[in-house]
CSV table of C-alpha atoms in Angstrom, one decimal:
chain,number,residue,atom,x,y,z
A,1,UNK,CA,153.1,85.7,98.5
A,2,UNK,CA,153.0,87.4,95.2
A,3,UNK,CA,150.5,87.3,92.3
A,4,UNK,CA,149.5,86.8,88.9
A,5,UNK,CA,148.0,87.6,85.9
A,6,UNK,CA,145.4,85.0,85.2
A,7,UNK,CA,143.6,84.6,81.5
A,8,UNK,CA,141.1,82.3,83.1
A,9,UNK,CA,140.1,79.1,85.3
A,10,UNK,CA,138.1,75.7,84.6
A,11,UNK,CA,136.5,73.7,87.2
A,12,UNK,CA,136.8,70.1,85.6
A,13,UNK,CA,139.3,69.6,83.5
A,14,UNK,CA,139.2,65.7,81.8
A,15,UNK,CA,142.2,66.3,78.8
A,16,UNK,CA,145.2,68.3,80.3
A,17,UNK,CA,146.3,65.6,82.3
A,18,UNK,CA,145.3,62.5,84.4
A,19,UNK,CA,142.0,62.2,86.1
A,20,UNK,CA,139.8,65.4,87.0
A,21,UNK,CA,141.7,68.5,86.8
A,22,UNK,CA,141.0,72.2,88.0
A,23,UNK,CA,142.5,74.2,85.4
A,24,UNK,CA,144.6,78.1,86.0
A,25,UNK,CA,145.3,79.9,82.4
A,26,UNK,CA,148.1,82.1,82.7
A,27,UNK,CA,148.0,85.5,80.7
A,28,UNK,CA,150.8,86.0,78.4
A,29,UNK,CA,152.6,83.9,76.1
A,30,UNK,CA,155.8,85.1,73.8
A,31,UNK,CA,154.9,82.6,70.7
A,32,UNK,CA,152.5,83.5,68.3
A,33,UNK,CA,151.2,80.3,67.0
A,34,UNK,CA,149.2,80.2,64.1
A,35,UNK,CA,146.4,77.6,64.9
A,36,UNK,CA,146.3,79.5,68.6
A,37,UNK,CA,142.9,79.4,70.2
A,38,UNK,CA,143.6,81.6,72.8
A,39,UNK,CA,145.2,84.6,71.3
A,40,UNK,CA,143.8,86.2,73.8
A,41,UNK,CA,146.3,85.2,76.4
A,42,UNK,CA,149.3,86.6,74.3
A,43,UNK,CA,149.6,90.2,75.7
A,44,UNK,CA,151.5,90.2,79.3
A,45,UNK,CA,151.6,92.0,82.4
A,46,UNK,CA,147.6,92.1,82.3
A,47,UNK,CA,144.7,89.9,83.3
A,48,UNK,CA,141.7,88.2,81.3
A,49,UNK,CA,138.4,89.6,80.5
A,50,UNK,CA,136.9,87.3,83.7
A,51,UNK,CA,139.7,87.5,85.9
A,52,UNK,CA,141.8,89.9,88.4
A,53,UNK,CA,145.3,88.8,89.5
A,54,UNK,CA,144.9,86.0,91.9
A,55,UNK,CA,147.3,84.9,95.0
A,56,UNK,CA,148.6,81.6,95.6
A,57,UNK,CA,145.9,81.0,98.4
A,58,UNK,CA,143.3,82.3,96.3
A,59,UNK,CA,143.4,79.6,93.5
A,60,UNK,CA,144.2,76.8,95.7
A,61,UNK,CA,141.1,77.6,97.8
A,62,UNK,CA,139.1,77.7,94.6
A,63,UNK,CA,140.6,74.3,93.5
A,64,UNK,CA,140.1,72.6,96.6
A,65,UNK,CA,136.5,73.2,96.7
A,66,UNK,CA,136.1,70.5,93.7
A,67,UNK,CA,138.9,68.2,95.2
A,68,UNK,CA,136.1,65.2,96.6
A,69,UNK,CA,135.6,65.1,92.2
A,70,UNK,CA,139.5,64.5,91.8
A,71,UNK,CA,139.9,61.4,92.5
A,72,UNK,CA,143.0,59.2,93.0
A,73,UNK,CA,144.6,61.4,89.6
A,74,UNK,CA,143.1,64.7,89.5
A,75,UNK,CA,144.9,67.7,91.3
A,76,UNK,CA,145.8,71.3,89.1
A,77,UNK,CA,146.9,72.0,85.6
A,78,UNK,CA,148.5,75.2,85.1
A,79,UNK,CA,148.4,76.2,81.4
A,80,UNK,CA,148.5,79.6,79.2
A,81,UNK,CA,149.3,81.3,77.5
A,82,UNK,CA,152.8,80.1,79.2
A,83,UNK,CA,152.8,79.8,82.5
A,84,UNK,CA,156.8,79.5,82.9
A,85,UNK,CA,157.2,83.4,81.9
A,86,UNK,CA,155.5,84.0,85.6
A,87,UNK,CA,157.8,81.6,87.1
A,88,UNK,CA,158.2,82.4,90.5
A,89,UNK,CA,154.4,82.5,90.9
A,90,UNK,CA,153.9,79.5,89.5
A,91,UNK,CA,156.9,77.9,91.8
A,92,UNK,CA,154.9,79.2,95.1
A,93,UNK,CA,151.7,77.8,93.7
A,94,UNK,CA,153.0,74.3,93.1
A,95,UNK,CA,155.2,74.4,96.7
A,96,UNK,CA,151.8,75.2,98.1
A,97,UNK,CA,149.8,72.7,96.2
A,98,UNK,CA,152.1,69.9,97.2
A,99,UNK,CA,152.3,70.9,100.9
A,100,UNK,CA,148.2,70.6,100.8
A,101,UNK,CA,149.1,67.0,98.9
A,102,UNK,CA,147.5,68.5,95.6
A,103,UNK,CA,149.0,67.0,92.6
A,104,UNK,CA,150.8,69.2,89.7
A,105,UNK,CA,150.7,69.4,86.1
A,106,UNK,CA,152.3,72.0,84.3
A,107,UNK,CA,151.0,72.4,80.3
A,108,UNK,CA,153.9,74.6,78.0
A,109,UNK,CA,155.8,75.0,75.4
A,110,UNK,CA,158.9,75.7,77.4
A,111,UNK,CA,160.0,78.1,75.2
A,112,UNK,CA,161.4,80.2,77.9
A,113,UNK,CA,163.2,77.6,79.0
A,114,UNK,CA,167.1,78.1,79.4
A,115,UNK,CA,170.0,76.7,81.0
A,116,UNK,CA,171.3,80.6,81.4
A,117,UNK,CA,170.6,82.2,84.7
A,118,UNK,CA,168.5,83.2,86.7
A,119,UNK,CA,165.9,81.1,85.0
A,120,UNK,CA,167.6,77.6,85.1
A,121,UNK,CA,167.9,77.7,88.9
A,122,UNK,CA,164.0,78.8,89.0
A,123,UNK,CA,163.2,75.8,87.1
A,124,UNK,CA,165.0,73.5,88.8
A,125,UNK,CA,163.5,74.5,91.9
A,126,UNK,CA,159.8,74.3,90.2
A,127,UNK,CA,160.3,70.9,88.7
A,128,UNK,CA,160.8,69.6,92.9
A,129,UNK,CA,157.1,70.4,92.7
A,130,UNK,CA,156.3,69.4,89.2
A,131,UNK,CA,154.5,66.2,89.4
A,132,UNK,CA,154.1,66.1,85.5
A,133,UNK,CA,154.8,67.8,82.3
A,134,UNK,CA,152.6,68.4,79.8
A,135,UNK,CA,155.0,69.5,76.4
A,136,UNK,CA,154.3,70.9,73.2
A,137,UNK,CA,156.5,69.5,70.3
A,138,UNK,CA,155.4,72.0,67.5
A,139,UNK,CA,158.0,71.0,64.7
A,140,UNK,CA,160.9,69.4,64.6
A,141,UNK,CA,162.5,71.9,61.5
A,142,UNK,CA,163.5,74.8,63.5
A,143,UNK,CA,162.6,77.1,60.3
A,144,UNK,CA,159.1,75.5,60.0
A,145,UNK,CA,158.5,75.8,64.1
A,146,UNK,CA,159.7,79.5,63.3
A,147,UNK,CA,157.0,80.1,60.6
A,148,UNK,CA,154.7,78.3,62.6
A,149,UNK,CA,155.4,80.1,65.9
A,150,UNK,CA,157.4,82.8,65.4
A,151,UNK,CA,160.4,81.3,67.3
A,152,UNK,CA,162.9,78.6,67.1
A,153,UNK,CA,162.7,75.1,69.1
A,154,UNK,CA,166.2,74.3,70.1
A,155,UNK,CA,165.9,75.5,73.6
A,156,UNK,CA,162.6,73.7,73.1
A,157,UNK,CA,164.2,70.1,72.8
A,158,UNK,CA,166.6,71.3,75.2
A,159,UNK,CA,164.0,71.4,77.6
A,160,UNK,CA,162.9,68.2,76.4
A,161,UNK,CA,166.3,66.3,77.1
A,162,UNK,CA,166.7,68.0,80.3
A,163,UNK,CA,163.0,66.8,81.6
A,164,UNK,CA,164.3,63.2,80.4
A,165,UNK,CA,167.5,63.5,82.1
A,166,UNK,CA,166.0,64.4,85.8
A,167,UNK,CA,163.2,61.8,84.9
A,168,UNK,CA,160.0,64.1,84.9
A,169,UNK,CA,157.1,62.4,84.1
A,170,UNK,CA,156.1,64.4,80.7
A,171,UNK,CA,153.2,63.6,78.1
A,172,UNK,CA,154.1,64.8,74.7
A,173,UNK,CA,151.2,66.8,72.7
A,174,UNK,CA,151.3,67.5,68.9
A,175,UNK,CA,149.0,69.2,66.6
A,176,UNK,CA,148.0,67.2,63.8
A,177,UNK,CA,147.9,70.3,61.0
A,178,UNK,CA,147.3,68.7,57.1
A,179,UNK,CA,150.3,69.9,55.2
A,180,UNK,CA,151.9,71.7,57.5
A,181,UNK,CA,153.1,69.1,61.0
A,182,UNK,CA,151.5,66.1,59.2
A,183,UNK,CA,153.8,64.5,56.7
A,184,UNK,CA,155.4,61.2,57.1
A,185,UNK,CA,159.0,62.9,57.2
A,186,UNK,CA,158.1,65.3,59.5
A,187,UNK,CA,156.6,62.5,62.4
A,188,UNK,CA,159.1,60.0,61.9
A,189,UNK,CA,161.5,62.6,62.6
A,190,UNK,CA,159.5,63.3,66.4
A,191,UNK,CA,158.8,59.7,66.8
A,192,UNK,CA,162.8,59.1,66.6
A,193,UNK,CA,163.4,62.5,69.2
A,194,UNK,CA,160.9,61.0,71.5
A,195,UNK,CA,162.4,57.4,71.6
A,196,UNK,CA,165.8,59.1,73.1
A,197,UNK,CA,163.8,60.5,75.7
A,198,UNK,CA,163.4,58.5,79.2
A,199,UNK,CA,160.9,59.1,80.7
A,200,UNK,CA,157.5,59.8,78.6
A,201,UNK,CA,154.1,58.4,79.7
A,202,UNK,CA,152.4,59.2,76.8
A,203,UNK,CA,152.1,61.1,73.6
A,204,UNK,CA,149.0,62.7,72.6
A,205,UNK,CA,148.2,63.7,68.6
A,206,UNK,CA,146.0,67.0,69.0
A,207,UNK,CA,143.8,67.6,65.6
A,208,UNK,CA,143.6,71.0,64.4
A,209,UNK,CA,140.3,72.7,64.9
A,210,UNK,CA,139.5,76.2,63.6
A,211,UNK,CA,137.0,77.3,67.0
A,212,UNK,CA,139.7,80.1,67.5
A,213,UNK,CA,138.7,81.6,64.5
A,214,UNK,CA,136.4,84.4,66.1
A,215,UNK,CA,139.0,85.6,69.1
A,216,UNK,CA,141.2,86.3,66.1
A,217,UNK,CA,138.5,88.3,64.2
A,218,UNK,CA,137.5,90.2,67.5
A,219,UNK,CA,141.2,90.9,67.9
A,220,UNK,CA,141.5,92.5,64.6
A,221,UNK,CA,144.3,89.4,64.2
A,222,UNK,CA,144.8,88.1,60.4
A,223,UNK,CA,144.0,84.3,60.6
A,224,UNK,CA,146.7,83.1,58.0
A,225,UNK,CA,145.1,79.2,58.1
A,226,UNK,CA,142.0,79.7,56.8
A,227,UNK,CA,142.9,77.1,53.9
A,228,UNK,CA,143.7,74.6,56.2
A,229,UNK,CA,141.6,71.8,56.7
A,230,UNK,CA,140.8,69.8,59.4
A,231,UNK,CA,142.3,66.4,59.4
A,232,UNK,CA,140.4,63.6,58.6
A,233,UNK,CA,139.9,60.4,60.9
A,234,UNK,CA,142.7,58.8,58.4
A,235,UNK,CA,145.3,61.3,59.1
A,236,UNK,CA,144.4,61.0,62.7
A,237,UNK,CA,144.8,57.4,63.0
A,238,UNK,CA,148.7,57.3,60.8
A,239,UNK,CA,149.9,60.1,62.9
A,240,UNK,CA,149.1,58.2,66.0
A,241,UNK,CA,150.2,55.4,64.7
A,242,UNK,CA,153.7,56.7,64.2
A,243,UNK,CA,154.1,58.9,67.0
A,244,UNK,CA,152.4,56.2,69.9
A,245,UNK,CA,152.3,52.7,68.5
């Protein structure tokens, strides 16, 4: 079996996903999202600051010890960074985890996703194992996700459709940022995407927080949203309003 590069794990998980989750960061991520509060996952091919690359048998074996706190929901969340540029790890992991009946979650921003080979066969063969989808929707303007992220998000709602089309179980997550993924134009416009897709569970508004702040600094990164408020319980409540009622 090969291995990883892992940012970091967390024992209980209770947000990314349904019941108690153990948690797997992956190290490197190709975006470079503005409001990230793990820049420190960005750079590949290396490991975090706690961590040594890990083997298939080595996580699961860590996860398991905590599985009596799962319950009838819980299993693994793989997150990132993004945990689909180490693909093929991350296929062996959840083939693993579903032959010891462990339940799946994978947390991205599909950005790598394609429908070019070799990558869309690798997918198709993860999602077999993929028990549910956890998926960013940045912004729906493809300049604005650009600005935002430094990449485009049409391969993005590619993904999106394709998830829908082979019925994967997917909870939608947005990032509630005043001014900037917040107006009334901008959510209507998800709200509509999301009602062509099939098969989502839920959607989850995510408000911006600034506890990232110091990772930058200690990275020597420019924080470019320092201007940016956090949204108030008001803003909150329309977005959700729009995007789940």
């Amino acid at each position: 079996m090969s291995k990883a590069f892992i940012h970091s794990t967390e024992s209980f998980g209770s947000v990314d996903g349904p019941g108690i989750r153990f948690l797997i960061f992956m190290q490197g991520c190709h975006m470079r999202c503005r409001y990230c509060h793990n820049p420190d996952t960005w750079r590949t091919g290396q490991t975090g600051d706690s961590e040594q690359s890990a083997s298939v048998n080595n996580l699961l074996d860590r996860a398991e010890r905590y599985r009596e706190y799962w319950g009838r929901d819980g299993g693994i969340t793989v997150s990132g960074g993004e945990a689909l540029l180490q693909i093929d790890f991350l296929t062996e992991l959840f083939e693993e985890a579903h032959r010891r009946n462990i339940n799946t979650c994978l947390d991205t921003a599909a950005h790598p996703f394609t429908r070019s080979e070799p990558f869309f066969s690798k997918f198709e063969r993860l999602l077999k194992s993929t028990d549910i989808v956890l998926l960013d929707l940045k912004h729906m303007d493809s300049d604005r996700h650009r600005w935002l992220t430094g990449q485009g998000n049409e391969n993005i709602l590619d993904c999106a459709r394709y998830l829908s089309d082979n019925n994967i179980s997917v909870w939608i997550r947005h990032v509630l940022l005043p001014g900037i993924t917040d107006d009334e134009g901008h959510l209507l416009k998800m709200r509509h995407f999301i009602d062509t897709l099939h098969n989502v569970k839920k959607v989850e508004v995510l408000p911006y927080h600034t506890l990232g702040i110091h990772k930058w600094e200690a990275l020597g990164i420019p924080y470019t949203l320092r201007d940016v408020p956090v949204p108030t319980l008001e803003q909150e409540n329309r977005a959700r309003e729009i995007l789940c009622g």
